[in-house]
Short mmCIF file of C-alpha atoms in Angstrom, two decimals:
data_model
loop_
_atom_site.label_atom_id
_atom_site.label_comp_id
_atom_site.label_asym_id
_atom_site.label_seq_id
_atom_site.Cartn_x
_atom_site.Cartn_y
_atom_site.Cartn_z
CA UNK A 73 -9.69 -3.69 -11.84
CA UNK A 74 -6.38 -5.43 -10.90
CA UNK A 75 -6.23 -7.28 -7.05
CA UNK A 76 -3.16 -8.87 -5.82
CA UNK A 77 -3.93 -13.00 -5.57
CA UNK A 78 -7.52 -14.25 -4.80
CA UNK A 79 -10.44 -13.93 -2.86
CA UNK A 80 -8.13 -14.91 0.44
CA UNK A 81 -6.19 -11.84 0.17
CA UNK A 82 -6.55 -8.26 1.41
CA UNK A 83 -6.81 -6.84 -1.16
CA UNK A 84 -10.22 -8.74 -2.09
CA UNK A 85 -11.58 -6.84 0.56
CA UNK A 86 -10.40 -3.61 -0.16
CA UNK A 87 -11.87 -4.68 -3.62
CA UNK A 88 -15.10 -5.31 -2.42
CA UNK A 89 -15.29 -2.02 -0.27
CA UNK A 90 -14.43 -0.28 -2.71
CA UNK A 91 -16.78 -1.33 -4.93
CA UNK A 92 -19.59 -0.45 -2.11
CA UNK A 93 -18.54 2.56 -2.39
CA UNK A 94 -19.10 3.50 -5.82
CA UNK A 95 -22.43 1.80 -5.72
CA UNK A 96 -21.47 -0.19 -9.14
CA UNK A 97 -20.59 -3.69 -10.07
CA UNK A 98 -16.55 -4.24 -10.71
CA UNK A 99 -14.45 -7.23 -12.12
CA UNK A 100 -11.83 -8.48 -9.99
CA UNK A 101 -8.18 -10.12 -11.65
CA UNK A 102 -6.87 -11.35 -10.22
CA UNK A 103 -1.98 -11.51 -10.25
CA UNK A 104 0.23 -13.71 -8.41
CA UNK A 105 1.97 -10.45 -7.22
CA UNK A 106 2.34 -6.77 -7.58
CA UNK A 107 4.88 -6.73 -10.63
CA UNK A 108 2.78 -8.73 -12.72
CA UNK A 109 -0.41 -6.61 -11.84
CA UNK A 110 1.89 -3.81 -13.14
CA UNK A 111 3.27 -5.48 -16.25
CA UNK A 112 -0.92 -5.83 -17.42
CA UNK A 113 -1.33 -2.50 -16.01
CA UNK A 114 -3.06 -0.56 -19.07
CA UNK A 115 -5.39 -3.83 -19.19
CA UNK A 116 -7.15 -2.88 -16.11
CA UNK A 117 -8.76 0.39 -14.94
CA UNK A 118 -8.18 0.63 -11.69
CA UNK A 119 -5.38 -1.31 -9.19
CA UNK A 120 -6.15 -1.99 -5.94
CA UNK A 121 -2.58 -1.02 -3.63
CA UNK A 122 -1.28 -1.98 -0.26
CA UNK A 123 0.52 1.18 0.66
CA UNK A 124 0.76 1.77 4.21
CA UNK A 125 1.13 -1.17 7.40
CA UNK A 126 0.59 0.14 10.75
CA UNK A 127 3.22 -1.96 12.05
CA UNK A 128 5.27 -2.79 8.42
CA UNK A 129 5.26 1.35 7.52
CA UNK A 130 5.38 2.47 3.67
CA UNK A 131 5.65 -0.80 1.68
CA UNK A 132 8.88 0.58 -0.18
CA UNK A 133 8.46 -1.59 -3.81
CA UNK A 134 5.22 -0.07 -3.81
CA UNK A 135 6.31 3.09 -3.81
CA UNK A 136 8.64 2.66 -6.39
CA UNK A 137 5.86 1.51 -8.37
CA UNK A 138 3.76 3.99 -8.13
CA UNK A 139 7.06 5.96 -9.65
CA UNK A 140 7.21 3.84 -12.79
CA UNK A 141 3.74 4.04 -14.03
CA UNK A 142 1.29 7.29 -14.91
CA UNK A 143 -1.10 6.35 -11.93
CA UNK A 144 -2.99 8.09 -9.56
CA UNK A 145 -4.94 8.10 -6.60
CA UNK A 146 -8.42 8.47 -6.29
CA UNK A 147 -9.58 7.11 -3.22
CA UNK A 148 -7.80 5.70 0.13
CA UNK A 149 -9.16 2.62 2.18
CA UNK A 150 -8.14 1.49 5.96
CA UNK A 151 -8.71 -2.58 6.57
CA UNK A 152 -8.00 -3.62 9.92
CA UNK A 153 -4.97 -6.99 9.25
CA UNK A 154 -5.28 -9.99 11.20
CA UNK A 155 -3.09 -12.20 10.72
CA UNK A 156 -3.43 -16.44 11.32
CA UNK A 157 -0.63 -19.59 11.95
CA UNK A 158 -1.96 -22.17 9.86
CA UNK A 159 0.09 -25.34 10.29
CA UNK A 160 0.66 -29.31 10.10
CA UNK A 161 1.88 -31.79 12.61
CA UNK A 162 5.47 -31.44 11.35
CA UNK A 163 6.26 -27.81 10.43
CA UNK A 164 9.94 -27.71 8.81
CA UNK A 165 8.52 -24.50 6.08
CA UNK A 166 6.93 -21.67 6.87
CA UNK A 167 5.26 -19.74 3.89
CA UNK A 168 4.39 -15.71 4.32
CA UNK A 169 4.33 -13.00 2.39
CA UNK A 170 6.67 -10.01 1.86
CA UNK A 171 4.64 -7.87 4.12
CA UNK A 172 3.24 -10.08 6.13
CA UNK A 173 6.55 -11.50 7.36
CA UNK A 174 7.63 -7.57 8.59
CA UNK A 175 4.41 -7.11 11.17
CA UNK A 176 4.79 -10.59 12.38
CA UNK A 177 8.86 -11.02 13.33
CA UNK A 178 8.66 -11.66 17.23
CA UNK A 179 5.75 -14.57 16.50
CA UNK A 180 7.57 -16.29 13.35
CA UNK A 181 11.23 -15.01 15.32
CA UNK A 182 9.68 -18.12 17.91
CA UNK A 183 9.14 -20.69 15.67
CA UNK A 184 12.77 -23.41 16.31
CA UNK A 185 13.87 -24.72 13.28
CA UNK A 186 11.89 -23.62 10.60
CA UNK A 187 13.14 -22.72 7.02
CA UNK A 188 11.11 -19.82 6.27
CA UNK A 189 9.45 -19.07 2.58
CA UNK A 190 9.31 -15.62 1.02
CA UNK A 191 6.19 -15.44 -0.86
CA UNK A 192 4.48 -12.62 -3.44
CA UNK A 193 0.71 -12.96 -1.77
CA UNK A 194 -1.40 -14.57 0.61
CA UNK A 195 -3.02 -16.53 -1.88
CA UNK A 196 0.46 -18.01 -2.63
CA UNK A 197 1.52 -18.46 1.24
CA UNK A 198 -1.72 -20.72 1.80
CA UNK A 199 -1.83 -22.57 -1.64
CA UNK A 200 2.16 -23.80 -0.56
CA UNK A 201 1.21 -24.70 2.63
CA UNK A 202 -1.44 -26.88 1.28
CA UNK A 203 0.79 -28.57 -0.99
CA UNK A 204 3.40 -28.87 1.45
CA UNK A 205 2.49 -31.82 4.95
CA UNK A 206 5.43 -30.42 6.50
CA UNK A 207 4.57 -26.50 6.71
CA UNK A 208 2.86 -23.99 7.94
CA UNK A 209 1.54 -20.72 6.30
CA UNK A 210 0.81 -16.73 7.95
CA UNK A 211 -2.46 -16.52 6.44
CA UNK A 212 -5.17 -13.63 6.51
CA UNK A 213 -8.05 -14.30 10.17
CA UNK A 214 -11.21 -14.76 7.52
CA UNK A 215 -9.76 -17.51 5.68
CA UNK A 216 -7.82 -19.86 8.50
CA UNK A 217 -11.39 -21.28 9.35
CA UNK A 218 -11.60 -25.30 8.75
CA UNK A 219 -8.31 -25.80 9.19
CA UNK A 220 -7.69 -28.44 11.82
CA UNK A 221 -4.64 -27.03 14.02
CA UNK A 222 -4.73 -22.91 14.08
CA UNK A 223 -2.77 -20.09 15.82
CA UNK A 224 -5.27 -16.53 15.67
CA UNK A 225 -3.96 -12.70 15.74
CA UNK A 226 -0.21 -13.82 15.53
CA UNK A 227 0.64 -10.21 14.44
CA UNK A 228 3.48 -8.19 16.60
CA UNK A 229 0.38 -5.93 17.69
CA UNK A 230 -3.71 -5.92 17.40
CA UNK A 231 -4.30 -2.40 16.30
CA UNK A 232 -3.05 -3.01 12.65
CA UNK A 233 -4.04 -1.39 9.78
CA UNK A 234 -2.99 -1.57 6.16
CA UNK A 235 -4.20 1.83 4.04
CA UNK A 236 -4.15 0.54 0.69
CA UNK A 237 -4.65 2.96 -2.38
CA UNK A 238 -6.96 2.98 -5.70
CA UNK A 239 -5.28 4.21 -7.79
CA UNK A 240 -6.35 4.62 -11.80
CA UNK A 241 -5.20 5.91 -15.58
CA UNK A 242 -6.41 9.89 -14.88
CA UNK A 243 -7.76 11.88 -11.99
CA UNK A 244 -11.48 10.39 -10.55
CA UNK A 245 -13.82 12.54 -8.61
CA UNK A 246 -15.94 9.53 -8.52
CA UNK A 247 -16.56 9.88 -4.14
CA UNK A 248 -17.71 12.71 -1.90
CA UNK A 249 -16.46 13.24 1.00
CA UNK A 250 -15.20 15.37 3.96
CA UNK A 251 -12.04 14.12 4.70
CA UNK A 252 -9.05 14.32 1.69
CA UNK A 253 -5.66 13.89 0.52
CA UNK A 254 -3.49 14.87 -2.19
CA UNK A 255 -0.38 12.95 -2.80
CA UNK A 256 2.83 13.94 -4.90
CA UNK A 257 6.66 13.10 -5.31
CA UNK A 258 9.09 15.96 -5.66
CA UNK A 259 12.74 15.02 -7.00
CA UNK A 260 15.63 17.97 -6.50
CA UNK A 261 16.90 19.25 -9.94
CA UNK A 262 20.24 20.02 -7.68
CA UNK A 263 20.71 19.45 -3.78
CA UNK A 264 21.72 22.27 -1.04
CA UNK A 265 21.28 22.55 2.29
CA UNK A 266 18.15 23.42 3.63
CA UNK A 267 16.27 22.55 0.61
CA UNK A 268 13.68 20.33 1.68
CA UNK A 269 13.07 22.60 5.31
CA UNK A 270 12.15 25.38 2.79
CA UNK A 271 9.09 23.66 1.57
CA UNK A 272 7.86 22.30 4.88
CA UNK A 273 8.01 26.22 6.35
CA UNK A 274 5.91 27.03 3.01
CA UNK A 275 3.28 24.64 4.06
CA UNK A 276 3.45 25.33 7.99
CA UNK A 277 3.59 29.19 7.41
CA UNK A 278 -0.54 27.92 5.58
CA UNK A 279 -1.49 25.62 8.07
CA UNK A 280 -1.82 22.82 5.58
CA UNK A 281 -1.27 19.28 7.50
CA UNK A 282 2.00 17.28 5.58
CA UNK A 283 1.24 14.19 7.07
CA UNK A 284 3.92 12.63 5.89
CA UNK A 285 7.30 12.54 3.56
CA UNK A 286 9.11 9.29 2.90
CA UNK A 287 12.50 8.83 0.32
CA UNK A 288 13.29 6.42 -1.84
CA UNK A 289 16.54 6.19 -3.94
CA UNK A 290 16.36 7.76 -7.92
CA UNK A 291 18.57 4.82 -8.77
CA UNK A 292 19.84 6.82 -11.50
CA UNK A 293 23.21 8.31 -8.74
CA UNK A 294 24.11 7.42 -5.46
CA UNK A 295 22.24 9.64 -3.00
CA UNK A 296 20.28 11.09 -4.89
CA UNK A 297 16.28 10.23 -3.99
CA UNK A 298 12.26 11.25 -4.67
CA UNK A 299 10.52 12.35 -1.89
CA UNK A 300 6.62 11.22 -1.07
CA UNK A 301 4.42 13.59 0.40
CA UNK A 302 1.17 13.36 1.40
CA UNK A 303 -0.99 15.98 2.77
CA UNK A 304 -4.06 16.97 4.70
CA UNK A 305 -6.40 19.42 2.49
CA UNK A 306 -9.68 21.43 2.77
CA UNK A 307 -11.39 23.47 -0.39
CA UNK A 308 -10.50 26.60 1.11
CA UNK A 309 -6.24 25.85 0.86
CA UNK A 310 -6.47 23.95 -2.51
CA UNK A 311 -5.32 27.76 -3.74
CA UNK A 312 -2.47 28.07 -1.43
CA UNK A 313 -1.57 24.62 -2.13
CA UNK A 314 -1.42 25.70 -6.07
CA UNK A 315 0.77 28.71 -4.96
CA UNK A 316 3.25 25.84 -3.09
CA UNK A 317 3.92 23.56 -5.81
CA UNK A 318 4.19 26.32 -8.18
CA UNK A 319 7.02 28.15 -5.62
CA UNK A 320 8.35 24.16 -5.31
CA UNK A 321 8.62 23.58 -9.21
CA UNK A 322 11.55 25.56 -8.66
CA UNK A 323 13.24 23.83 -7.10
CA UNK A 324 11.83 20.31 -7.93
CA UNK A 325 10.72 17.85 -10.33
CA UNK A 326 7.01 17.68 -9.28
CA UNK A 327 4.72 15.28 -10.01
CA UNK A 328 0.99 14.58 -8.84
CA UNK A 329 -0.45 11.37 -7.25
CA UNK A 330 -3.71 12.13 -7.28
CA UNK A 331 -6.15 13.93 -5.37
CA UNK A 332 -8.31 11.73 -3.22
CA UNK A 333 -11.27 10.93 -0.58
CA UNK A 334 -10.15 8.89 2.59
CA UNK A 335 -13.48 6.12 2.69
CA UNK A 336 -14.42 4.83 6.09
CA UNK A 337 -17.73 2.83 6.72
#
């Protein structure tokens, strides 16, 4: 299983929860960044991907990684996120992971005369803090014990969660669940007025819960976009969804990102 960082990260907590759900021992392989993980994605069976956060929304660069690589979602797990601030007496530099920064903006803005350095993982933030005696770092709450100077719970909101997707090289239905989601990406062949409205109407007419739609640039031509869609689905709706997707394919390229359970303790 490809995991961002080390045992110091929220990704590792998600990995542990996934292992518990499938009741099978897995081997984590740690990577310094998500881009490094995806460079070696063929060397792992599963990827733990932070996908959406309560405060920051979708992690957009991770959405791009899903599009670039031929992986599908097989499970979703939500992890409560609590950040702490560890620091030395004289703080000149703050180390913070790119997603964590956007979840702790108010706290960071109140730090005076501090240079903010963005890292690729919370594990890297902690490592760099440990080596720099004139620094502080924003790190996961579960690894802040034992440090002399600590401020707890520095995120902008207390009810903070990150939604992780468990990705695989093939669609697997290894965990039964009452609550299921489906994700897919659509890319218009040709743009025209009312194109997205027609999709929304198709789902609404069949009483299918379309819970999100997000756009990402195709990076091929200015003004062209991919659209990520997520649905809550029930077994009785599968046939209706298949009909709608066949209809969508007339105007869009469609890539299914997975049908997967929402796992809870």
